[in-house]
Amino acid sequence: MAGIGIIANPHSKLNKRNPKRQHLLSYIAGEQGRVEITNNLEELSKVARDFKERDIKILAINGGDGTISRTLTAFIQAFGEKPLPQVALLRGGTMNMLAGNLKILGSPEEILFRLIEVHSSTIKPATKTLNTLKINNNYGFLFSNGTSARFLQEFYKNKTGVLGSLILVWKLIGSSFVGGKLFRNIVKNEIVKLHIDGKQSLQHGSVSVSCATVEKMPLGRKLFPGADEIINLFKVVSVNLAENELVRKFSAGFLFRPEEPGYGKIRFCTSHLSLEYESPQLFTLDGELYHDRNGKLDISLGPRISFVIL
């Protein structure tokens, strides 16, 4: 099978809303593709090994950013030294941060139809290659900890989509004015030690450290301009503001402005970053939440991934 392997996550919010979608994708793929529904990491690892043996040329993923991260992690581990296939994103999630960065538009069915058309012709599709981040043997494109991760944890209690995230932002802003529990639980300035490429160290108070190989955060905020064009490096942003100052400037659009000096952000590029905190940390990689138990994190570059742009 030198065709298209399609991974579908039945637990993503959009796929739950349309349980018949997997059958429709299988119909669109026809003989050129094979749809595999994976319910857990064990099944995902098994499919990755199977697709490796079948020598698929394109891996299509129907799920959100977390599904993409989990799938690529399983394939990187299964393929080892063998080059990964090209990857097509079907936009099966709620936020679709990575697909948005790659300017991929349309429904999963529309994107797969375009992919099948290109694959069955002699036309070579446009591609975009991105670095991956490696954190504790997981791979992705956008890491963040501290306040960002705790915000996401609170958001996941209801998972109400883009509108729900905006409502939570306004609740957080309101809570900050009265020193409410929501604000105190999410926004914290913590001392962090950053060891950069094993050569330089930096210590300061930070509400969140973020690393990326893509330009935009969820909801399209360009916090890492040019990150997708750098080879063998990733971008780092540490927000070193006091708790109340962060919310005040965030609500004024501070974090979404173009880069300006003196605005409470420390920026640099590196190929390896070690973080040390006084207590264990919650962090997110492409929307998935993880717990670091010892207050230390190692962030480095993983393999580069070639994406099909449709």
Coordinates of C-alpha atoms in Angstrom, one line a residue:
M1 CA 0.0 0.0 0.0
A2 CA 1.9 3.1 -1.2
G3 CA -1.1 5.4 -0.7
I4 CA -2.7 7.4 2.0
G5 CA -3.1 6.3 5.6
I6 CA -5.8 8.1 7.5
I7 CA -5.9 8.3 11.3
A8 CA -9.3 9.3 12.8
N9 CA -9.9 10.2 16.5
P10 CA -13.5 9.4 17.4
H11 CA -13.2 11.4 20.6
S12 CA -12.5 14.8 19.1
K13 CA -15.4 17.2 19.6
L14 CA -16.2 17.6 15.9
N15 CA -16.1 13.9 15.2
K16 CA -18.4 13.2 18.2
R17 CA -20.9 15.6 16.7
N18 CA -20.8 13.7 13.4
P19 CA -20.1 10.0 14.1
K20 CA -20.8 9.1 10.5
R21 CA -17.9 11.2 9.3
Q22 CA -15.4 8.3 9.5
H23 CA -17.5 6.3 7.0
L24 CA -17.8 9.3 4.7
L25 CA -14.0 9.8 4.8
S26 CA -13.5 6.1 4.0
Y27 CA -15.9 6.5 1.0
I28 CA -14.0 9.5 -0.3
A29 CA -10.6 7.8 0.1
G30 CA -11.8 4.7 -1.9
E31 CA -9.0 2.4 -2.9
Q32 CA -6.3 5.1 -2.5
G33 CA -6.6 5.4 1.3
R34 CA -7.2 3.4 4.4
V35 CA -9.1 4.9 7.4
E36 CA -8.1 3.6 10.9
I37 CA -10.1 4.7 13.9
T38 CA -7.8 4.8 17.0
N39 CA -9.5 4.9 20.5
N40 CA -6.3 4.9 22.6
L41 CA -2.5 5.2 22.5
E42 CA -2.0 1.4 22.2
E43 CA -4.2 1.3 19.1
L44 CA -2.4 4.3 17.7
S45 CA 1.0 2.7 18.1
K46 CA -0.2 -0.5 16.5
V47 CA -1.5 1.4 13.5
A48 CA 1.7 3.4 13.2
R49 CA 3.7 0.1 12.9
D50 CA 1.2 -1.2 10.4
F51 CA 1.4 1.9 8.2
K52 CA 5.2 1.7 8.4
E53 CA 5.1 -1.8 7.0
R54 CA 2.6 -0.8 4.3
D55 CA 5.0 2.1 3.3
I56 CA 2.3 4.8 3.2
K57 CA 3.3 8.0 1.4
I58 CA 0.9 10.4 3.1
L59 CA -0.4 10.3 6.6
A60 CA -3.7 12.2 7.0
I61 CA -4.9 13.0 10.5
N62 CA -8.5 13.8 11.3
G63 CA -8.5 15.3 14.8
G64 CA -7.5 18.3 16.8
D65 CA -4.0 19.6 17.7
G66 CA -3.7 17.1 20.6
T67 CA -4.5 14.2 18.2
I68 CA -1.9 15.5 15.8
S69 CA 0.8 15.6 18.5
R70 CA -0.1 12.2 19.8
T71 CA -0.2 10.7 16.3
L72 CA 3.1 12.2 15.2
T73 CA 4.7 11.0 18.5
A74 CA 3.6 7.5 17.8
F75 CA 4.8 7.6 14.2
I76 CA 8.2 9.1 15.1
Q77 CA 8.7 6.3 17.7
A78 CA 7.5 3.6 15.3
F79 CA 9.4 4.8 12.2
G80 CA 12.7 5.2 14.0
E81 CA 15.4 6.0 11.5
K82 CA 13.0 5.6 8.5
P83 CA 11.8 8.9 7.1
L84 CA 8.2 9.8 8.0
P85 CA 5.6 10.1 5.3
Q86 CA 4.2 13.5 4.4
V87 CA 1.4 14.7 6.6
A88 CA -2.0 16.1 5.7
L89 CA -4.2 17.8 8.3
L90 CA -7.9 17.4 7.9
R91 CA -9.0 20.0 10.5
G92 CA -10.9 17.7 12.7
G93 CA -10.5 19.7 15.9
T94 CA -12.0 22.7 17.6
M95 CA -9.2 25.2 17.5
N96 CA -7.1 23.7 14.6
M97 CA -4.1 25.8 15.7
L98 CA -1.5 23.9 13.5
A99 CA -3.8 23.8 10.4
G100 CA -4.4 27.6 10.9
N101 CA -0.7 28.2 10.9
L102 CA -0.3 26.3 7.7
K103 CA -3.3 28.1 6.2
I104 CA -5.3 24.9 5.5
L105 CA -9.0 25.6 5.1
G106 CA -12.1 23.5 4.7
S107 CA -13.9 20.6 6.3
P108 CA -12.3 17.2 6.7
E109 CA -14.3 15.9 3.8
E110 CA -13.3 18.8 1.5
I111 CA -9.6 18.6 2.4
L112 CA -9.5 14.8 1.9
F113 CA -11.3 15.1 -1.4
R114 CA -8.6 17.6 -2.6
L115 CA -5.9 15.3 -1.3
I116 CA -7.3 12.3 -3.2
E117 CA -7.5 14.5 -6.4
V118 CA -3.9 15.5 -6.1
H119 CA -2.7 12.1 -5.1
S120 CA -4.4 10.5 -8.2
S121 CA -2.8 13.0 -10.6
T122 CA 0.7 13.9 -11.6
I123 CA 0.5 17.3 -9.8
K124 CA 2.9 17.7 -6.9
P125 CA 1.1 19.4 -4.0
A126 CA 2.7 22.4 -2.2
T127 CA 4.4 21.5 1.1
K128 CA 5.6 23.2 4.2
T129 CA 8.3 21.8 6.5
L130 CA 8.3 22.5 10.2
N131 CA 10.6 21.7 13.1
T132 CA 9.1 19.7 16.0
L133 CA 9.6 20.3 19.7
K134 CA 10.6 17.3 21.8
I135 CA 9.5 17.3 25.5
N136 CA 9.7 14.1 27.6
N137 CA 9.5 11.9 24.5
N138 CA 6.4 13.7 23.2
Y139 CA 6.5 15.8 20.0
G140 CA 4.6 18.9 19.0
F141 CA 4.9 22.5 17.8
L142 CA 3.7 24.7 20.7
F143 CA 4.7 24.4 24.3
S144 CA 3.5 26.6 27.2
N145 CA 3.4 26.3 31.0
G146 CA 2.4 28.2 34.0
T147 CA -0.5 30.5 33.6
S148 CA -1.2 29.4 30.0
A149 CA -1.5 25.7 31.0
R150 CA -3.7 26.5 34.0
F151 CA -6.0 28.6 31.8
L152 CA -6.3 25.7 29.4
Q153 CA -7.0 23.3 32.3
E154 CA -9.9 25.5 33.4
F155 CA -11.2 25.8 29.9
Y156 CA -11.2 22.0 29.5
K157 CA -13.7 21.7 32.3
N158 CA -16.4 22.7 29.9
K159 CA -14.7 22.6 26.4
T160 CA -17.1 25.2 25.0
G161 CA -15.0 26.1 21.9
V162 CA -13.8 29.5 20.8
L163 CA -16.7 31.4 22.3
G164 CA -16.1 29.6 25.6
S165 CA -12.4 30.5 25.7
L166 CA -13.3 34.2 25.1
I167 CA -15.9 34.1 27.9
L168 CA -13.3 32.6 30.2
V169 CA -10.8 35.4 29.4
W170 CA -13.4 38.0 30.4
K171 CA -14.2 36.1 33.6
L172 CA -10.5 36.0 34.4
I173 CA -10.2 39.7 33.8
G174 CA -13.2 40.4 36.1
S175 CA -11.8 38.1 38.8
S176 CA -8.5 40.0 38.7
F177 CA -10.1 43.3 39.7
V178 CA -11.4 41.7 43.0
G179 CA -8.6 39.3 43.6
G180 CA -11.0 36.4 43.0
K181 CA -10.3 32.7 43.3
L182 CA -10.3 32.1 39.5
F183 CA -7.6 34.8 39.1
R184 CA -5.5 33.5 42.0
N185 CA -5.7 29.9 40.8
I186 CA -4.6 30.6 37.2
V187 CA -2.3 33.6 37.2
K188 CA 0.9 33.1 39.1
N189 CA 4.4 34.6 38.7
E190 CA 7.0 31.9 39.5
I191 CA 10.8 32.0 39.6
V192 CA 12.3 30.0 36.7
K193 CA 15.8 29.2 35.8
L194 CA 16.4 28.9 32.0
H195 CA 19.5 27.1 30.8
I196 CA 20.0 28.0 27.1
D197 CA 22.0 25.6 24.9
G198 CA 24.0 24.5 27.9
K199 CA 25.9 27.8 27.7
Q200 CA 23.9 30.6 29.2
S201 CA 21.6 30.8 32.2
L202 CA 18.9 33.2 33.1
Q203 CA 16.7 33.5 36.2
H204 CA 13.6 35.7 36.6
G205 CA 10.0 35.7 37.7
S206 CA 7.7 34.5 34.9
V207 CA 4.0 33.9 34.5
S208 CA 4.5 31.6 31.5
V209 CA 7.3 30.3 29.3
S210 CA 6.3 29.4 25.7
C211 CA 8.3 27.7 22.9
A212 CA 7.2 27.3 19.3
T213 CA 8.1 26.4 15.8
V214 CA 4.9 28.0 14.5
E215 CA 4.0 31.7 14.4
K216 CA 0.6 31.8 15.9
M217 CA -1.1 30.8 19.1
P218 CA -4.7 29.5 19.2
L219 CA -7.2 32.2 18.0
G220 CA -4.5 33.5 15.6
R221 CA -2.3 35.6 17.9
K222 CA 1.1 35.9 16.3
L223 CA 3.4 35.6 19.3
F224 CA 6.3 34.0 17.5
P225 CA 6.9 35.8 14.2
G226 CA 9.1 33.9 11.8
A227 CA 9.3 30.8 13.9
D228 CA 8.2 28.6 11.0
E229 CA 11.0 29.8 8.8
I230 CA 13.9 29.0 11.2
I231 CA 15.9 25.8 10.6
N232 CA 17.4 24.0 13.7
L233 CA 16.1 26.5 16.2
F234 CA 12.9 27.3 18.0
K235 CA 11.5 30.5 19.5
V236 CA 11.1 31.2 23.2
V237 CA 9.0 33.8 24.9
S238 CA 8.9 34.3 28.7
V239 CA 6.4 36.8 30.0
N240 CA 8.0 38.4 33.1
L241 CA 5.2 40.5 34.5
A242 CA 3.5 40.7 37.9
E243 CA 0.1 39.0 38.1
N244 CA -2.0 42.1 38.0
E245 CA 0.2 43.7 35.4
L246 CA -0.3 40.7 33.1
V247 CA -4.1 40.8 33.2
R248 CA -4.1 44.6 32.7
K249 CA -1.9 44.5 29.7
F250 CA -3.5 41.4 28.3
S251 CA -6.9 43.0 28.4
A252 CA -5.5 46.0 26.6
G253 CA -4.2 43.8 23.8
F254 CA -0.6 43.8 25.0
L255 CA 0.3 40.3 24.2
F256 CA -1.2 40.5 20.7
R257 CA 0.8 43.6 19.6
P258 CA 3.9 43.4 17.4
E259 CA 7.1 42.9 19.2
E260 CA 8.1 46.0 21.1
P261 CA 11.0 46.6 23.6
G262 CA 10.2 46.9 27.3
Y263 CA 6.8 45.2 27.2
G264 CA 7.5 42.4 29.7
K265 CA 8.6 39.7 27.2
I266 CA 12.0 38.1 27.0
R267 CA 12.5 36.6 23.6
F268 CA 15.3 34.4 22.1
C269 CA 16.0 31.5 19.8
T270 CA 17.7 28.2 20.8
S271 CA 18.0 24.6 19.9
H272 CA 17.8 23.4 23.5
L273 CA 16.2 24.8 26.7
S274 CA 16.1 23.4 30.2
L275 CA 13.6 24.9 32.7
E276 CA 13.9 24.6 36.5
Y277 CA 11.2 25.6 39.0
E278 CA 10.8 25.4 42.7
S279 CA 7.7 23.1 42.4
P280 CA 6.2 20.7 39.9
Q281 CA 4.7 22.2 36.7
L282 CA 1.7 21.8 34.6
F283 CA 2.4 22.3 30.9
T284 CA 0.7 22.0 27.6
L285 CA 2.0 20.7 24.2
D286 CA -0.3 21.4 21.3
G287 CA -3.3 21.5 23.7
E288 CA -2.6 18.3 25.6
L289 CA -1.9 18.7 29.3
Y290 CA 1.0 17.1 31.1
H291 CA 2.3 17.1 34.7
D292 CA 6.0 17.5 35.3
R293 CA 6.7 15.9 38.7
N294 CA 10.1 17.3 39.6
G295 CA 10.0 20.9 38.5
K296 CA 12.4 20.3 35.6
L297 CA 11.7 20.3 31.9
D298 CA 14.0 19.6 28.9
I299 CA 12.9 21.1 25.5
S300 CA 14.8 20.3 22.3
L301 CA 14.2 19.8 18.6
G302 CA 12.7 16.7 17.1
P303 CA 12.6 15.7 13.5
R304 CA 11.3 18.0 10.8
I305 CA 7.8 17.2 9.4
S306 CA 6.7 17.9 5.8
F307 CA 3.1 18.9 5.5
V308 CA 0.9 18.8 2.4
I309 CA -0.8 22.2 1.9
L310 CA -4.1 21.8 0.2

